[in-house]
PDB file of C-alpha atoms and ligand atoms in Angstrom:
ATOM      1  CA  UNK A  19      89.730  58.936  94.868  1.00 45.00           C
ATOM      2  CA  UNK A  20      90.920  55.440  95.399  1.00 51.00           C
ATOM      3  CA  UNK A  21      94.804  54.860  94.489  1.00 53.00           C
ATOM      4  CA  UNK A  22      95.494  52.247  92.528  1.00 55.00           C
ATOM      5  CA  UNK A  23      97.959  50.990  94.946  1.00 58.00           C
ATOM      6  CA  UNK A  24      97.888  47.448  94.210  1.00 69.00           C
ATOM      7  CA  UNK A  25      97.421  45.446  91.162  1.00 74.00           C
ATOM      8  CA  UNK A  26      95.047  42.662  92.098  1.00 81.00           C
ATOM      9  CA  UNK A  27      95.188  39.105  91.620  1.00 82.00           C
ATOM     10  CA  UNK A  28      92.798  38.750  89.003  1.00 87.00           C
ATOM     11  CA  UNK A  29      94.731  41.189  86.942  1.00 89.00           C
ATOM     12  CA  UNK A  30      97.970  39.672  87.517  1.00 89.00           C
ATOM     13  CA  UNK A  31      96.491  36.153  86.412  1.00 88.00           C
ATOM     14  CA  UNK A  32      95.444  37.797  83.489  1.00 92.00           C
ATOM     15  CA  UNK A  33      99.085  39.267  82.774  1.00 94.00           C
ATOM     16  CA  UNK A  34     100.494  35.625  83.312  1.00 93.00           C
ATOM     17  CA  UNK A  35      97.789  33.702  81.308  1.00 93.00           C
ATOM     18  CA  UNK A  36      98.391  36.466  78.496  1.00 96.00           C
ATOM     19  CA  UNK A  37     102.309  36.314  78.218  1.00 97.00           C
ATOM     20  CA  UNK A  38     102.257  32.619  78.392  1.00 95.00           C
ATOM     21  CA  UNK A  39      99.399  32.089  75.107  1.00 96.00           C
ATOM     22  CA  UNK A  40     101.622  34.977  73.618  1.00 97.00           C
ATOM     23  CA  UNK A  41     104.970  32.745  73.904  1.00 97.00           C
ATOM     24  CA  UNK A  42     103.286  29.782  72.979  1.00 96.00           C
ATOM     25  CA  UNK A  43     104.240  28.082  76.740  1.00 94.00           C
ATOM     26  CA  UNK A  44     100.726  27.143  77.918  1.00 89.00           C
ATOM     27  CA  UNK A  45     101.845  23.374  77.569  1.00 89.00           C
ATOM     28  CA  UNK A  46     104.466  23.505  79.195  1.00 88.00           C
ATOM     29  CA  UNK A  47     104.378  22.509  83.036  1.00 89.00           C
ATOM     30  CA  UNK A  48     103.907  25.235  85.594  1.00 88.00           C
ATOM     31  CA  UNK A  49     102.473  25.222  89.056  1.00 89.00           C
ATOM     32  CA  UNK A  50     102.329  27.833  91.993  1.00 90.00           C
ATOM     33  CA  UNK A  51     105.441  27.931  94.731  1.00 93.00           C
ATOM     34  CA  UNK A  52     106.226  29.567  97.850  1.00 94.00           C
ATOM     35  CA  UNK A  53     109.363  31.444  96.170  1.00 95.00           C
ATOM     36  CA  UNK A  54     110.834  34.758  96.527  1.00 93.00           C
ATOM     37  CA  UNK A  55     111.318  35.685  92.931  1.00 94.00           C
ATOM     38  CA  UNK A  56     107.549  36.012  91.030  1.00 93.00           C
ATOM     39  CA  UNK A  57     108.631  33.535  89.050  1.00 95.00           C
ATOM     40  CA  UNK A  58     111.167  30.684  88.723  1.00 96.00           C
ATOM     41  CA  UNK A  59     111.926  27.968  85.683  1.00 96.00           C
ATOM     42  CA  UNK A  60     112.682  24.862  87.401  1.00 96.00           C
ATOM     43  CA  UNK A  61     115.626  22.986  84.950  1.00 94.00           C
ATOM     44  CA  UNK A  62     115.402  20.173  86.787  1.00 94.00           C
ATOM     45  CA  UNK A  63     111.814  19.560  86.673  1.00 94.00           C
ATOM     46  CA  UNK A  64     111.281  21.505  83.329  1.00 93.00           C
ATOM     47  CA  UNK A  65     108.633  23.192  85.541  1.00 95.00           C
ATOM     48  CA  UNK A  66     107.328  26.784  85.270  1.00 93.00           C
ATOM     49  CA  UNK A  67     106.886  28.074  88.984  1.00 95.00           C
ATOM     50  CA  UNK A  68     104.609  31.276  89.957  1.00 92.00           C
ATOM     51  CA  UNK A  69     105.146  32.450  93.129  1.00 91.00           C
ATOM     52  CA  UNK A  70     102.237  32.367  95.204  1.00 88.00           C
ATOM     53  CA  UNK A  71     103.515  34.951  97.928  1.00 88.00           C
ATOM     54  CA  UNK A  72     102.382  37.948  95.938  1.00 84.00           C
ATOM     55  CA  UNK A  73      98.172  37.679  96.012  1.00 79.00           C
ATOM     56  CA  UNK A  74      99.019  41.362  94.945  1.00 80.00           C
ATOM     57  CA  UNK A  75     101.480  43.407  93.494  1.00 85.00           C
ATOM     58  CA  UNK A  76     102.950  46.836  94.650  1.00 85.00           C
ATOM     59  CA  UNK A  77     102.962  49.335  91.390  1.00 84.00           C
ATOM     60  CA  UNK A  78     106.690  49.581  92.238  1.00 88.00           C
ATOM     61  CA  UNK A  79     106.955  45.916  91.576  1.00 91.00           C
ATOM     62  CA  UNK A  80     106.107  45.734  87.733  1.00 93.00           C
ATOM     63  CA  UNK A  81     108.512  45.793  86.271  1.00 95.00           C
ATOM     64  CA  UNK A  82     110.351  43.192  88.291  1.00 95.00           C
ATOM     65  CA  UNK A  83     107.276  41.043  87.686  1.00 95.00           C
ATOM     66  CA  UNK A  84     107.206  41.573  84.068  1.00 97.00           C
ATOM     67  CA  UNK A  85     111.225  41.261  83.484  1.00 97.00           C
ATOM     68  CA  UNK A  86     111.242  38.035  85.644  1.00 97.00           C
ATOM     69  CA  UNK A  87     108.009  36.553  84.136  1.00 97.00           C
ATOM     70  CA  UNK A  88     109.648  37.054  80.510  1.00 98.00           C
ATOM     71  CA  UNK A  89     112.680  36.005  81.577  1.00 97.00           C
ATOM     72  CA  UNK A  90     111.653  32.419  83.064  1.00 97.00           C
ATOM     73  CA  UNK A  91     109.494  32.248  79.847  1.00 97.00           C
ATOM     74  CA  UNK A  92     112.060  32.234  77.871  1.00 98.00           C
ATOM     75  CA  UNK A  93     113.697  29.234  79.605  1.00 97.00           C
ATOM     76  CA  UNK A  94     110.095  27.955  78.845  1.00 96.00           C
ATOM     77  CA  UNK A  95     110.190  28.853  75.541  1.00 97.00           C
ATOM     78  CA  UNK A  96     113.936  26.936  75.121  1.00 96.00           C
ATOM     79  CA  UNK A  97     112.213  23.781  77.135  1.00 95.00           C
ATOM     80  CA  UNK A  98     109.366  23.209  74.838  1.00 94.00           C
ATOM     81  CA  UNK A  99     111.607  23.683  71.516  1.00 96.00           C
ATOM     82  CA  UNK A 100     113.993  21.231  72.489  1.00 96.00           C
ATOM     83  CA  UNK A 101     112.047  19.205  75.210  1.00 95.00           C
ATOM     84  CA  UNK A 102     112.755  19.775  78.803  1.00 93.00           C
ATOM     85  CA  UNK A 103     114.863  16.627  79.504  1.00 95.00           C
ATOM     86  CA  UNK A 104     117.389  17.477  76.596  1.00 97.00           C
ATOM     87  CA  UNK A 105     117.318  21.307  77.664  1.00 97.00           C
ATOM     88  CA  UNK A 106     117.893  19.774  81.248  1.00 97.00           C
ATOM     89  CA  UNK A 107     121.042  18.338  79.701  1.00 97.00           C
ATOM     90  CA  UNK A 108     122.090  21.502  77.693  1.00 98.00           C
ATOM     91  CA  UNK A 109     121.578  23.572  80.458  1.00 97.00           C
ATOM     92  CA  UNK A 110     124.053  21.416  82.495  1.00 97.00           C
ATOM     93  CA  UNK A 111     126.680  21.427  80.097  1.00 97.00           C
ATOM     94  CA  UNK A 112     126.853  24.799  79.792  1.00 97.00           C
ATOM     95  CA  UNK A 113     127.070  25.185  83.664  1.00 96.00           C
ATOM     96  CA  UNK A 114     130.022  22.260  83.134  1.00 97.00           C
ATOM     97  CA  UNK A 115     131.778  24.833  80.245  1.00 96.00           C
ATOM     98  CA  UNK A 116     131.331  28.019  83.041  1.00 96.00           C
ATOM     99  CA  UNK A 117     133.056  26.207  85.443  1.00 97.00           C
ATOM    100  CA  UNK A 118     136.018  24.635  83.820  1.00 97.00           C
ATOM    101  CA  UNK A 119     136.542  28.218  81.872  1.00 97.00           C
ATOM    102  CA  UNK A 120     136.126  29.352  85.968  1.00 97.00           C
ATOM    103  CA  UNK A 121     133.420  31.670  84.883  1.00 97.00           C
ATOM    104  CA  UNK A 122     130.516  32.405  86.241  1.00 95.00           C
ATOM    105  CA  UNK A 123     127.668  29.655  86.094  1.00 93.00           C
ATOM    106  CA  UNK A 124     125.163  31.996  86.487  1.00 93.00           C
ATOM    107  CA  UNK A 125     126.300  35.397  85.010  1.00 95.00           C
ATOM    108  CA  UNK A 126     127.952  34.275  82.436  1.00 96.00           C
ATOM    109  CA  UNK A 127     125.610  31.341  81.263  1.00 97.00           C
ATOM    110  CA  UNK A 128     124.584  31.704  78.105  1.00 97.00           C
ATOM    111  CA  UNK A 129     121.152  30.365  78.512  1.00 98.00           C
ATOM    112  CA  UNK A 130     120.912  33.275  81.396  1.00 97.00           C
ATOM    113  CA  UNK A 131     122.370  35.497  79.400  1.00 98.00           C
ATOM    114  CA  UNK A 132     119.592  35.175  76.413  1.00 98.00           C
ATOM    115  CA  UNK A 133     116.580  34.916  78.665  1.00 98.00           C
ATOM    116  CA  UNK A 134     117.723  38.528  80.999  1.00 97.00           C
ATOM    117  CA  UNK A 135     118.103  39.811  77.615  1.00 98.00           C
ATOM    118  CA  UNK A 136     115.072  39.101  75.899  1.00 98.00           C
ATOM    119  CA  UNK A 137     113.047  40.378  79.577  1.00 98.00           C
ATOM    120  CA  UNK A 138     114.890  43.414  79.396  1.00 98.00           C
ATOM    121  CA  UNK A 139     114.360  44.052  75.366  1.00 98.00           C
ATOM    122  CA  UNK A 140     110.458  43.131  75.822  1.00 98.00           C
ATOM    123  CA  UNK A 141     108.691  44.315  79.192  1.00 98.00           C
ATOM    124  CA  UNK A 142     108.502  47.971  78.205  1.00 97.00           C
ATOM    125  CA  UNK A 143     105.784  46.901  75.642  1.00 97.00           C
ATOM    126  CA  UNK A 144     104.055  44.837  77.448  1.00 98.00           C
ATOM    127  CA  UNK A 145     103.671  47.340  80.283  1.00 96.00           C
ATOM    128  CA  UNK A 146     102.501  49.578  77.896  1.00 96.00           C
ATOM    129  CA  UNK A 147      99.842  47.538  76.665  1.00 97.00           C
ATOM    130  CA  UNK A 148      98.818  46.428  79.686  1.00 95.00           C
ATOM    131  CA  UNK A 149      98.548  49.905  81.106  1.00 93.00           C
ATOM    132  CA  UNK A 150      96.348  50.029  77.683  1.00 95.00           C
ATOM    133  CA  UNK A 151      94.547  47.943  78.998  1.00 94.00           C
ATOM    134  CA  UNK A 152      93.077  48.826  82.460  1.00 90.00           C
ATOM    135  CA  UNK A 153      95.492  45.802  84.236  1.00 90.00           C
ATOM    136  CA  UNK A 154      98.009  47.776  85.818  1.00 88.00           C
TER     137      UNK A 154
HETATM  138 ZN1   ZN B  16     117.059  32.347  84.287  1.00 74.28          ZN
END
């Protein structure tokens, strides 16, 4: 019997291209990086990036992959409805309100605060369905 240690690369594309037709984000810029986190949304660039460390990922690792990938799609999902340039700008004011309030710019960012949120409401059924089917 062969473990299913590893969730391939052609599975994990599959994940990615499914989440982003299912938030409507396909248009919006992404590209592959040499990052740490499995995925990143550039602000600055109103880029999508997809790590390209991880050919594969350890079973222990999904559900950091799916709670980061709906996270930063959900910065995706903000950049599209209000096009990136003007989300750019929102996104920088709110940093500007964290730091004169001498809060957090991070933590307590509101646009942070949404998009952890709606990772954490939303992997659980997307692992299930993609344990549904055959991906992971
Ligand atoms: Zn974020």
């Amino acid at each position: 019997m062969i473990l299913k240690e590893f969730i391939k690369e052609t599975q994990k594309n599959q994940m990615i291209s499914t989440l982003l037709k299912h938030y409507k984000v396909e248009s919006v810029k992404w590209g592959y990086k040499n990052i740490k986190d499995h995925a990143h949304y550039n602000v600055d660039t109103g880029t999508l990036e997809l790590s390209n460390r991880y050919k594969r990922i350890k079973d222990s690792q999904v559900k950091n992959f799916l709670t980061t990938m709906i996270h930063e799609i959900r910065h995706a999902m903000d950049s599209k409805k209000y096009g990136w340039k003007n989300f750019k700008q929102m996104y920088e004011t709110e940093i500007e309100l964290q730091i004169q309030a001498k809060k957090h710019i991070y933590k307590d960012n509101k646009y942070e605060i949404e998009a952890e949120e709606f990772g954490q409401k939303n992997w659980k059924k997307w692992h299930t369905q993609f344990k549904k089917e055959g991906l992971i």
